[in-house]
CSV table of C-alpha atoms in Angstrom, one decimal:
chain,number,residue,atom,x,y,z
J,1,MET,CA,-0.5,-26.7,-2.1
J,2,LEU,CA,2.0,-25.5,-4.6
J,3,TYR,CA,5.7,-25.8,-3.7
J,4,LEU,CA,8.4,-24.6,-6.1
J,5,SER,CA,12.0,-25.1,-5.3
J,6,ALA,CA,14.5,-22.3,-5.6
J,7,ASP,CA,16.8,-23.9,-8.1
J,8,GLY,CA,14.2,-25.3,-10.4
J,9,ARG,CA,12.5,-23.7,-13.4
J,10,HIS,CA,8.8,-24.0,-13.2
J,11,PRO,CA,6.0,-23.7,-15.8
J,12,VAL,CA,4.2,-20.3,-15.7
J,13,ARG,CA,1.1,-19.8,-17.9
J,14,PHE,CA,-1.2,-16.9,-18.2
J,15,THR,CA,-3.2,-14.8,-20.6
J,16,LEU,CA,-1.2,-11.9,-21.9
J,17,ASN,CA,-3.3,-9.2,-23.7
J,18,GLY,CA,-5.9,-11.8,-24.5
J,19,ARG,CA,-3.4,-14.5,-25.8
J,20,TYR,CA,-2.3,-17.6,-23.9
J,21,VAL,CA,1.4,-17.5,-23.1
J,22,GLU,CA,3.7,-19.9,-21.3
J,23,GLY,CA,7.3,-20.0,-20.1
J,24,GLU,CA,9.5,-21.2,-17.3
J,25,ALA,CA,10.6,-19.3,-14.2
J,26,GLU,CA,12.6,-19.8,-11.1
J,27,PRO,CA,10.6,-18.5,-8.1
J,28,ARG,CA,12.8,-15.4,-7.8
J,29,LEU,CA,12.2,-14.3,-11.4
J,30,LEU,CA,10.3,-10.9,-11.4
J,31,LEU,CA,7.3,-10.5,-13.7
J,32,THR,CA,9.2,-7.7,-15.5
J,33,ASP,CA,12.0,-10.0,-16.4
J,34,PHE,CA,9.7,-12.9,-17.3
J,35,LEU,CA,7.7,-10.6,-19.7
J,36,ARG,CA,10.8,-9.2,-21.3
J,37,HIS,CA,13.3,-12.1,-21.4
J,38,GLU,CA,11.0,-15.2,-21.4
J,39,ILE,CA,8.1,-14.0,-23.4
J,40,GLY,CA,9.9,-11.3,-25.4
J,41,ALA,CA,7.3,-8.6,-24.6
J,42,THR,CA,9.6,-5.6,-24.1
J,43,GLY,CA,6.9,-3.0,-24.0
J,44,THR,CA,7.0,-3.1,-20.2
J,45,HIS,CA,10.1,-1.1,-19.1
J,46,VAL,CA,12.3,-1.7,-16.1
J,47,GLY,CA,13.2,1.4,-14.1
J,48,CYS,CA,14.0,1.4,-10.4
J,49,GLU,CA,13.2,-2.2,-9.6
J,50,HIS,CA,11.9,-1.4,-6.2
J,51,GLY,CA,8.4,-0.2,-6.8
J,52,VAL,CA,9.0,3.6,-6.8
J,53,CYS,CA,9.2,4.8,-10.4
J,54,GLY,CA,6.2,3.0,-11.9
J,55,ALA,CA,7.8,2.4,-15.4
J,56,CYS,CA,7.0,-1.4,-15.1
J,57,THR,CA,3.3,-0.9,-14.2
J,58,VAL,CA,1.0,-3.6,-15.7
J,59,ARG,CA,-2.5,-4.9,-15.0
J,60,VAL,CA,-3.0,-8.2,-13.3
J,61,ASP,CA,-6.7,-9.4,-13.3
J,62,GLY,CA,-7.6,-5.8,-14.0
J,63,LEU,CA,-5.7,-4.3,-11.0
J,64,VAL,CA,-2.8,-1.9,-11.6
J,65,VAL,CA,0.5,-3.3,-10.1
J,66,ARG,CA,4.2,-2.9,-10.3
J,67,ALA,CA,5.6,-5.8,-12.2
J,68,CYS,CA,9.0,-5.5,-10.4
J,69,LEU,CA,7.3,-6.3,-7.1
J,70,VAL,CA,5.5,-9.4,-8.4
J,71,TYR,CA,7.1,-12.8,-9.1
J,72,ALA,CA,6.2,-14.5,-12.4
J,73,VAL,CA,5.1,-17.6,-10.5
J,74,GLN,CA,2.4,-15.5,-8.7
J,75,VAL,CA,0.6,-14.7,-11.9
J,76,ASP,CA,0.2,-18.3,-13.1
J,77,GLY,CA,-3.4,-18.6,-14.3
J,78,CYS,CA,-4.0,-14.8,-14.2
J,79,ARG,CA,-5.0,-12.3,-16.9
J,80,VAL,CA,-2.1,-9.9,-17.5
J,81,ASP,CA,-2.4,-6.8,-19.6
J,82,THR,CA,0.5,-4.7,-20.8
J,83,ILE,CA,1.1,-1.8,-23.2
J,84,GLU,CA,1.3,-4.2,-26.2
J,85,GLY,CA,-2.4,-4.8,-25.8
J,86,MET,CA,-3.5,-1.2,-26.0
J,87,ALA,CA,-3.4,-0.4,-29.7
J,88,ASP,CA,-5.5,-2.3,-32.2
J,89,GLY,CA,-2.8,-3.3,-34.6
J,90,ASP,CA,-1.4,-0.1,-35.9
J,91,GLU,CA,-4.4,1.9,-34.7
J,92,LEU,CA,-3.5,3.7,-31.5
J,93,ASN,CA,-6.3,3.9,-29.0
J,94,ASP,CA,-7.9,7.2,-27.8
J,95,LEU,CA,-5.5,7.6,-24.8
J,96,GLN,CA,-2.4,7.0,-26.9
J,97,LEU,CA,-3.6,9.5,-29.6
J,98,ALA,CA,-4.4,12.1,-26.9
J,99,PHE,CA,-0.8,11.6,-25.5
J,100,GLN,CA,0.6,12.2,-28.9
J,101,ARG,CA,-1.6,15.3,-29.5
J,102,HIS,CA,-0.7,16.8,-26.1
J,103,HIS,CA,3.0,16.0,-26.2
J,104,ALA,CA,2.5,14.0,-23.0
J,105,LEU,CA,5.7,12.0,-23.7
J,106,GLN,CA,9.2,12.8,-24.7
J,107,CYS,CA,11.7,10.0,-24.3
J,108,GLY,CA,8.8,7.5,-23.7
J,109,PHE,CA,10.6,5.4,-21.1
J,110,CYS,CA,7.9,5.9,-18.4
J,111,THR,CA,5.0,6.0,-20.9
J,112,PRO,CA,4.0,2.3,-21.0
J,113,GLY,CA,3.5,2.2,-17.2
J,114,ILE,CA,1.7,5.5,-17.1
J,115,LEU,CA,-0.7,4.4,-19.9
J,116,MET,CA,-1.5,1.2,-18.0
J,117,SER,CA,-2.4,3.1,-14.8
J,118,LEU,CA,-4.5,5.6,-16.8
J,119,SER,CA,-6.3,2.9,-18.7
J,120,GLN,CA,-7.8,1.7,-15.5
J,121,LEU,CA,-8.7,5.3,-14.5
J,122,VAL,CA,-10.6,6.1,-17.7
J,123,GLU,CA,-12.4,2.7,-17.6
J,124,GLU,CA,-13.5,2.8,-14.0
J,125,GLU,CA,-13.8,6.5,-13.2
J,126,PRO,CA,-15.5,8.4,-16.0
J,127,HIS,CA,-16.0,11.4,-13.8
J,128,ALA,CA,-12.4,11.7,-12.4
J,129,ASP,CA,-11.3,15.3,-12.0
J,130,GLY,CA,-7.9,16.8,-12.4
J,131,SER,CA,-6.8,16.2,-8.8
J,132,ARG,CA,-7.7,12.5,-9.1
J,133,VAL,CA,-5.7,12.3,-12.4
J,134,ARG,CA,-2.8,13.9,-10.6
J,135,GLU,CA,-3.1,11.4,-7.7
J,136,VAL,CA,-2.9,8.5,-10.1
J,137,LEU,CA,0.1,10.1,-11.9
J,138,SER,CA,1.8,10.6,-8.5
J,139,GLY,CA,2.6,6.8,-8.7
J,140,HIS,CA,4.8,7.4,-11.7
J,141,LEU,CA,8.1,9.3,-12.3
J,142,CYS,CA,8.6,11.2,-15.6
J,143,ARG,CA,11.8,13.1,-16.0
J,144,CYS,CA,10.9,14.8,-19.3
J,145,THR,CA,7.4,16.2,-19.5
J,146,GLY,CA,6.4,17.8,-16.2
J,147,TYR,CA,3.1,15.8,-16.4
J,148,TYR,CA,1.1,18.8,-17.7
J,149,GLY,CA,0.4,17.3,-21.1
J,150,MET,CA,-0.6,14.0,-19.5
J,151,VAL,CA,-3.2,15.6,-17.4
J,152,ALA,CA,-4.6,17.5,-20.4
J,153,ALA,CA,-4.6,14.3,-22.5
J,154,VAL,CA,-6.5,12.3,-19.8
J,155,MET,CA,-9.1,15.1,-19.2
J,156,GLU,CA,-9.8,15.2,-23.0
J,157,VAL,CA,-10.2,11.4,-23.2
J,158,LEU,CA,-12.5,11.4,-20.1
J,159,ALA,CA,-14.7,14.1,-21.6
J,160,ALA,CA,-14.8,12.4,-25.1
J,161,ARG,CA,-15.7,9.0,-23.6
J,162,ARG,CA,-18.4,10.6,-21.4
J,163,LYS,CA,-19.9,12.3,-24.5
J,164,ALA,CA,-19.8,9.1,-26.5
J,165,LYS,CA,-21.6,7.2,-23.8
J,166,ASN,CA,-23.8,10.1,-22.9
J,167,VAL,CA,-23.0,9.9,-19.2
F,1,MET,CA,18.4,-5.4,-8.0
F,2,LYS,CA,17.3,-9.0,-8.3
F,3,PRO,CA,16.3,-11.1,-5.2
F,4,ALA,CA,18.4,-14.0,-4.0
F,5,ALA,CA,17.0,-17.4,-4.7
F,6,PHE,CA,14.1,-18.7,-2.5
F,7,ASP,CA,11.7,-21.6,-2.5
F,8,TYR,CA,8.1,-20.5,-3.2
F,9,ALA,CA,5.1,-22.1,-1.4
F,10,ARG,CA,1.5,-21.3,-2.0
F,11,PRO,CA,-0.7,-23.0,0.6
F,12,ASP,CA,-4.4,-23.2,0.1
F,13,THR,CA,-5.4,-23.5,3.7
F,14,MET,CA,-4.3,-22.0,7.1
F,15,ASP,CA,-3.1,-25.5,8.3
F,16,GLU,CA,-0.8,-25.8,5.3
F,17,ALA,CA,0.6,-22.4,6.0
F,18,PHE,CA,1.1,-23.1,9.7
F,19,ASP,CA,2.9,-26.4,8.8
F,20,LEU,CA,5.3,-24.5,6.5
F,21,LEU,CA,5.9,-21.7,9.0
F,22,GLU,CA,6.5,-24.1,11.9
F,23,HIS,CA,8.8,-26.3,9.8
F,24,HIS,CA,10.9,-23.4,8.4
F,25,GLY,CA,10.9,-21.1,11.4
F,26,ASN,CA,13.1,-18.0,10.8
F,27,ASP,CA,14.0,-19.1,7.3
F,28,ALA,CA,10.4,-18.5,6.2
F,29,GLN,CA,8.9,-15.1,5.3
F,30,ILE,CA,5.2,-14.6,4.6
F,31,LEU,CA,4.3,-13.0,1.3
F,32,ALA,CA,1.0,-11.1,0.9
F,33,GLY,CA,1.0,-8.0,-1.2
F,34,GLY,CA,4.8,-7.7,-1.3
F,35,GLN,CA,4.9,-4.0,-1.7
F,36,SER,CA,7.5,-3.6,1.0
F,37,LEU,CA,8.9,-7.2,1.1
F,38,ALA,CA,9.6,-7.6,-2.6
F,39,ALA,CA,11.4,-4.3,-2.7
F,40,MET,CA,13.5,-5.3,0.2
F,41,LEU,CA,14.3,-8.6,-1.4
F,42,ASN,CA,15.2,-6.9,-4.7
F,43,MET,CA,17.6,-4.7,-2.8
F,44,ARG,CA,18.9,-7.8,-0.9
F,45,LEU,CA,18.0,-6.2,2.5
F,46,ALA,CA,16.5,-9.6,3.2
F,47,SER,CA,17.0,-13.1,1.8
F,48,PRO,CA,14.6,-15.6,3.2
F,49,ARG,CA,15.0,-19.2,2.2
F,50,ILE,CA,11.3,-19.7,1.5
F,51,LEU,CA,8.4,-17.3,0.8
F,52,VAL,CA,5.0,-18.5,1.9
F,53,ASP,CA,2.4,-16.8,-0.3
F,54,ILE,CA,-0.8,-16.6,1.7
F,55,THR,CA,-2.9,-14.8,-1.0
F,56,ARG,CA,-4.8,-17.8,-2.1
F,57,ILE,CA,-6.0,-18.8,1.4
F,58,GLU,CA,-9.8,-18.1,1.3
F,59,ALA,CA,-10.1,-17.6,5.1
F,60,LEU,CA,-7.8,-14.6,5.1
F,61,ARG,CA,-9.7,-12.6,2.5
F,62,THR,CA,-12.6,-11.4,4.6
F,63,VAL,CA,-13.3,-7.9,5.8
F,64,GLY,CA,-16.3,-7.2,8.1
F,65,THR,CA,-17.4,-5.7,11.4
F,66,PHE,CA,-16.8,-8.0,14.3
F,67,ASP,CA,-16.7,-7.4,18.1
F,68,GLY,CA,-17.1,-3.6,17.8
F,69,ALA,CA,-14.3,-3.4,15.3
F,70,VAL,CA,-13.5,-3.4,11.6
F,71,ASP,CA,-11.9,-6.8,11.2
F,72,VAL,CA,-9.5,-6.8,8.2
F,73,GLY,CA,-8.2,-10.2,7.1
F,74,ALA,CA,-4.5,-10.7,6.4
F,75,THR,CA,-4.7,-10.5,2.6
F,76,VAL,CA,-7.2,-7.6,2.3
F,77,THR,CA,-5.5,-4.9,0.2
F,78,GLN,CA,-5.5,-1.2,1.2
F,79,ASP,CA,-7.5,-0.4,-1.9
F,80,ARG,CA,-10.1,-3.1,-1.2
F,81,LEU,CA,-10.6,-1.8,2.3
F,82,LEU,CA,-11.0,1.7,1.0
F,83,ARG,CA,-13.8,0.5,-1.4
F,84,TRP,CA,-15.5,-1.6,1.2
F,85,PRO,CA,-19.0,-0.1,1.8
F,86,GLY,CA,-18.9,-0.8,5.6
F,87,LEU,CA,-15.9,1.5,6.0
F,88,THR,CA,-18.2,4.3,7.0
F,89,THR,CA,-18.1,2.7,10.5
F,90,GLN,CA,-14.6,4.0,11.0
F,91,PRO,CA,-14.1,7.5,9.3
F,92,LEU,CA,-10.4,7.7,10.4
F,93,LEU,CA,-9.6,4.8,8.0
F,94,THR,CA,-11.5,6.4,5.2
F,95,THR,CA,-9.4,9.6,5.7
F,96,VAL,CA,-6.1,7.8,6.1
F,97,LEU,CA,-6.1,5.1,3.4
F,98,PRO,CA,-5.7,7.5,0.5
F,99,TRP,CA,-2.5,8.8,2.1
F,100,ILE,CA,-0.8,5.4,1.9
F,101,GLY,CA,1.7,5.1,-1.0
F,102,HIS,CA,0.0,5.5,-4.4
F,103,PRO,CA,-3.2,4.0,-6.0
F,104,GLN,CA,-0.9,1.5,-7.8
F,105,THR,CA,0.7,0.2,-4.5
F,106,ARG,CA,-2.6,0.2,-2.6
F,107,GLN,CA,-4.1,-2.2,-5.1
F,108,ARG,CA,-1.6,-4.9,-4.1
F,109,GLY,CA,-0.4,-3.8,-0.7
F,110,THR,CA,-2.3,-5.3,2.3
F,111,VAL,CA,-3.4,-3.6,5.5
F,112,CYS,CA,-1.9,-6.4,7.7
F,113,GLY,CA,1.3,-6.5,5.7
F,114,SER,CA,1.8,-2.8,6.5
F,115,LEU,CA,1.4,-3.6,10.2
F,116,ALA,CA,3.8,-6.6,10.0
F,117,HIS,CA,6.4,-4.4,8.2
F,118,GLY,CA,6.2,-1.9,11.1
F,119,ASP,CA,7.8,1.1,9.3
F,120,PRO,CA,7.8,4.0,11.9
F,121,SER,CA,6.5,6.4,9.3
F,122,SER,CA,3.7,4.3,7.9
F,123,GLU,CA,0.1,5.3,8.5
F,124,LEU,CA,-1.7,2.1,9.4
F,125,PRO,CA,0.3,1.2,12.5
F,126,LEU,CA,-0.4,4.8,13.6
F,127,VAL,CA,-4.1,4.5,13.1
F,128,LEU,CA,-4.3,1.1,14.8
F,129,ALA,CA,-2.4,2.5,17.8
F,130,THR,CA,-4.4,5.8,18.0
F,131,LEU,CA,-7.7,3.9,17.9
F,132,GLY,CA,-6.5,1.3,20.5
F,133,GLY,CA,-6.9,-1.5,18.0
F,134,ARG,CA,-5.7,-5.1,18.2
F,135,VAL,CA,-3.9,-7.7,16.0
F,136,ILE,CA,-5.0,-11.3,16.0
F,137,LEU,CA,-2.0,-13.7,15.7
F,138,SER,CA,-2.1,-17.5,15.2
F,139,ASN,CA,0.4,-20.3,14.9
F,140,ALA,CA,-0.3,-24.1,14.5
F,141,LYS,CA,-1.3,-24.4,18.2
F,142,ARG,CA,-2.9,-21.2,19.5
F,143,THR,CA,-4.4,-17.8,18.7
F,144,ARG,CA,-3.5,-14.7,20.7
F,145,THR,CA,-4.6,-11.1,20.6
F,146,LEU,CA,-2.2,-8.2,21.1
F,147,SER,CA,-2.8,-4.5,21.4
F,148,ALA,CA,-1.2,-2.3,18.8
F,149,ALA,CA,1.3,-1.1,21.5
F,150,LYS,CA,2.3,-4.6,22.4
F,151,PHE,CA,2.4,-5.8,18.8
F,152,GLN,CA,4.9,-3.2,17.4
F,153,THR,CA,8.0,-3.4,19.5
F,154,GLY,CA,10.3,-1.1,17.5
F,155,ALA,CA,11.2,0.2,14.1
F,156,MET,CA,10.4,-2.6,11.7
F,157,ARG,CA,10.1,-4.9,14.7
F,158,THR,CA,7.0,-6.7,16.0
F,159,ALA,CA,6.1,-9.3,18.5
F,160,LEU,CA,5.4,-11.9,15.7
F,161,GLU,CA,7.2,-15.1,16.6
F,162,PRO,CA,8.6,-17.7,14.2
F,163,GLY,CA,5.8,-19.9,13.1
F,164,GLU,CA,3.2,-17.2,13.7
F,165,MET,CA,1.2,-15.0,11.3
F,166,ILE,CA,-1.3,-12.2,11.5
F,167,VAL,CA,-4.8,-13.5,10.8
F,168,SER,CA,-6.5,-10.1,11.0
F,169,ALA,CA,-6.3,-6.6,12.4
F,170,ARG,CA,-9.2,-5.0,14.3
F,171,PHE,CA,-9.8,-1.3,14.1
F,172,PRO,CA,-12.4,-0.2,16.7
F,173,THR,CA,-15.5,1.3,15.0
F,174,ALA,CA,-16.5,4.9,15.6
F,175,GLN,CA,-18.3,5.7,18.8
F,176,GLU,CA,-21.0,8.3,18.9
F,177,GLY,CA,-19.7,11.8,19.6
F,178,GLN,CA,-16.2,11.1,18.3
F,179,VAL,CA,-14.5,13.3,15.8
F,180,TYR,CA,-11.4,12.2,13.7
F,181,ARG,CA,-8.7,14.2,12.0
F,182,PHE,CA,-5.4,13.1,10.2
F,183,HIS,CA,-2.7,14.9,8.4
F,184,GLU,CA,0.9,14.2,7.4
F,185,VAL,CA,3.8,16.0,6.0
F,186,SER,CA,6.1,14.5,3.4
F,187,PRO,CA,8.3,16.0,0.6
F,188,ARG,CA,5.8,14.7,-2.0
F,189,ARG,CA,2.4,13.0,-1.7
F,190,GLY,CA,3.0,9.3,-1.3
F,191,ASP,CA,6.5,9.6,0.1
F,192,PHE,CA,7.3,8.4,3.6
F,193,ALA,CA,5.9,10.8,6.2
F,194,ILE,CA,8.3,13.0,8.1
F,195,VAL,CA,5.5,13.5,10.7
F,196,ALA,CA,2.0,12.1,10.7
F,197,VAL,CA,-0.6,13.0,13.3
F,198,ALA,CA,-4.0,11.3,13.9
F,199,VAL,CA,-6.5,12.6,16.5
F,200,VAL,CA,-9.7,11.2,18.0
F,201,ALA,CA,-11.6,13.7,20.0
F,202,ASP,CA,-14.7,13.4,22.2
F,203,SER,CA,-16.5,15.5,24.8
F,204,GLU,CA,-13.9,14.6,27.5
F,205,GLY,CA,-10.7,15.2,25.6
F,206,VAL,CA,-8.5,14.1,22.7
F,207,THR,CA,-6.3,11.1,21.9
F,208,VAL,CA,-3.3,12.1,19.8
F,209,GLY,CA,-1.1,9.7,17.8
F,210,VAL,CA,2.2,10.7,16.2
F,211,GLY,CA,4.0,8.7,13.6
F,212,GLY,CA,7.3,9.2,11.8
F,213,VAL,CA,9.2,10.5,14.7
F,214,ALA,CA,9.9,7.8,17.3
F,215,ASP,CA,10.5,4.1,16.5
F,216,THR,CA,6.9,3.2,17.0
F,217,PRO,CA,3.6,5.2,16.9
F,218,SER,CA,3.2,7.2,20.1
F,219,VAL,CA,-0.2,7.9,21.6
F,220,ARG,CA,-1.1,10.4,24.3
F,221,ARG,CA,-4.5,11.4,25.9
F,222,ILE,CA,-5.1,15.0,26.6
F,223,GLU,CA,-8.2,16.1,28.6
F,224,TRP,CA,-10.0,19.3,27.8
F,225,LEU,CA,-9.0,21.0,31.0
F,226,GLU,CA,-8.7,24.5,29.9
F,227,THR,CA,-9.0,26.1,26.5
F,228,ASP,CA,-5.3,26.2,25.4
F,229,ALA,CA,-3.9,23.4,27.6
F,230,PHE,CA,-3.3,21.3,24.6
F,231,THR,CA,-0.6,23.7,23.2
F,232,ASP,CA,1.6,23.0,26.3
F,233,ALA,CA,0.7,19.3,26.2
F,234,MET,CA,1.7,19.0,22.5
F,235,ASN,CA,5.0,20.8,23.2
F,236,GLU,CA,5.7,18.3,26.0
F,237,PHE,CA,4.7,15.4,23.7
F,238,ALA,CA,6.9,16.8,20.9
F,239,TRP,CA,10.0,16.8,23.3
F,240,ASP,CA,9.2,13.4,24.7
F,241,LEU,CA,9.4,11.7,21.3
F,242,HIS,CA,13.2,12.2,21.2
F,243,ALA,CA,13.3,13.2,17.5
F,244,THR,CA,16.6,12.7,15.7
F,245,ASN,CA,18.2,14.4,12.7
F,246,ASP,CA,18.2,12.5,9.5
F,247,VAL,CA,18.5,13.2,5.8
F,248,HIS,CA,14.8,14.1,5.5
F,249,ALA,CA,14.4,16.5,8.4
F,250,THR,CA,16.1,17.8,11.5
F,251,ALA,CA,14.9,17.0,15.0
F,252,GLU,CA,13.8,20.6,15.4
F,253,THR,CA,11.7,20.5,12.3
F,254,ARG,CA,10.1,17.3,13.5
F,255,ARG,CA,9.3,18.8,16.9
F,256,GLY,CA,7.9,21.9,15.2
F,257,LEU,CA,5.7,19.8,12.9
F,258,VAL,CA,4.4,17.7,15.8
F,259,ARG,CA,3.4,20.9,17.7
F,260,ARG,CA,1.8,22.7,14.8
F,261,LEU,CA,0.1,19.7,13.2
F,262,GLY,CA,-1.1,18.5,16.6
F,263,ALA,CA,-2.5,21.9,17.6
F,264,LYS,CA,-4.1,22.4,14.2
F,265,LEU,CA,-5.9,19.0,14.2
F,266,ILE,CA,-6.9,19.3,17.8
F,267,GLU,CA,-8.5,22.7,17.2
F,268,GLU,CA,-10.2,21.4,14.1
F,269,ALA,CA,-11.6,18.5,16.0
F,270,ARG,CA,-12.7,20.7,18.9
F,271,ASP,CA,-14.5,23.0,16.5
F,272,ALA,CA,-16.2,20.1,14.9
F,273,LEU,CA,-17.2,18.8,18.3
F,274,SER,CA,-18.8,22.0,19.3
F,275,LEU,CA,-20.9,21.9,16.2
F,276,CYS,CA,-22.2,18.4,17.0
């Protein structure tokens, strides 16, 4: 059994975007703050800090989760994926390029979390329709765009990926 | 918006978990998906001395059909239950699960955690109560089974005692000739329900459950006495819930929604029954 005392700093190690990372955390440290302050990975944004806005959404072992509702010590040994792992160096991936083309972002604060949610959708549900895309987007708040461009971008990526894979 | 300090324990077995819960009593809080708990801790609405993370206990991860019910282990997430192939044995769960929160919160939030949280507007306590389901509770010494009505004792209150945890929840599987309907009204999809209604209809009558109005889900049985008897019955039901005004809706709005949603779902279920 693992027992970590409240006042101690404890080692936390996991795979972040395919690379091994480690740091120390008190049990109460949120994954958002661990990523940003301990690792220095500031791509994950912090919005409401109570699981409503979706800005801090990341993937843990493939699942899409709110990083503000997870403690860093809980992801020890897990695979964590964030927005930093999406592009290949300076080459944006298809979803990011479609967001750019469709003006699916303005200020960009909510975008990293939204892209993490959508990355799961386009991987796992090649035949998702507009209402399913909207359902996934309902877990995110964007105060700039009105979501229209996001839906158009995802639909385009889904169609392109289906065509490429001939499904 | 940061939680107060707490010890973090991650037991590997039920016995280890029970030892921790017994030793720490009211100072301990069980952590499963954390979709309600972690938010409450961030807002400092709760500050337990120790969190007992049960997610790595193998025995709590199971979902299956047992004793005429869908048996959902304590750490099974809402999303996992929704994707479970055996869920066809209880269509009401298939209908209701997509209404809970958002895809992102369902991938971490657990079924039993929602029951333990006991929010008056949440869907799973309503489904459990409407189906006449049960909750299996254990501590270091004994296991007991409580009906949904006995388990949830008030708004955010349950019969869970210090040292005790939910092992699983049992949602009775569908019986032949039953028809299910569910709908809820909220400002936006995924928000807390202002009113949620679930119905289970059969050839004799209809069981109606209402959430979001009273402190706990309320369930009433209405027999098919005469064609429109349920309109009066739903009106009575609506008044008996003692709706109150809050920032989301007035009592009058809530009563109106109970009547209209109730009547709509009952009619739909009755029509579906006559087609069977």
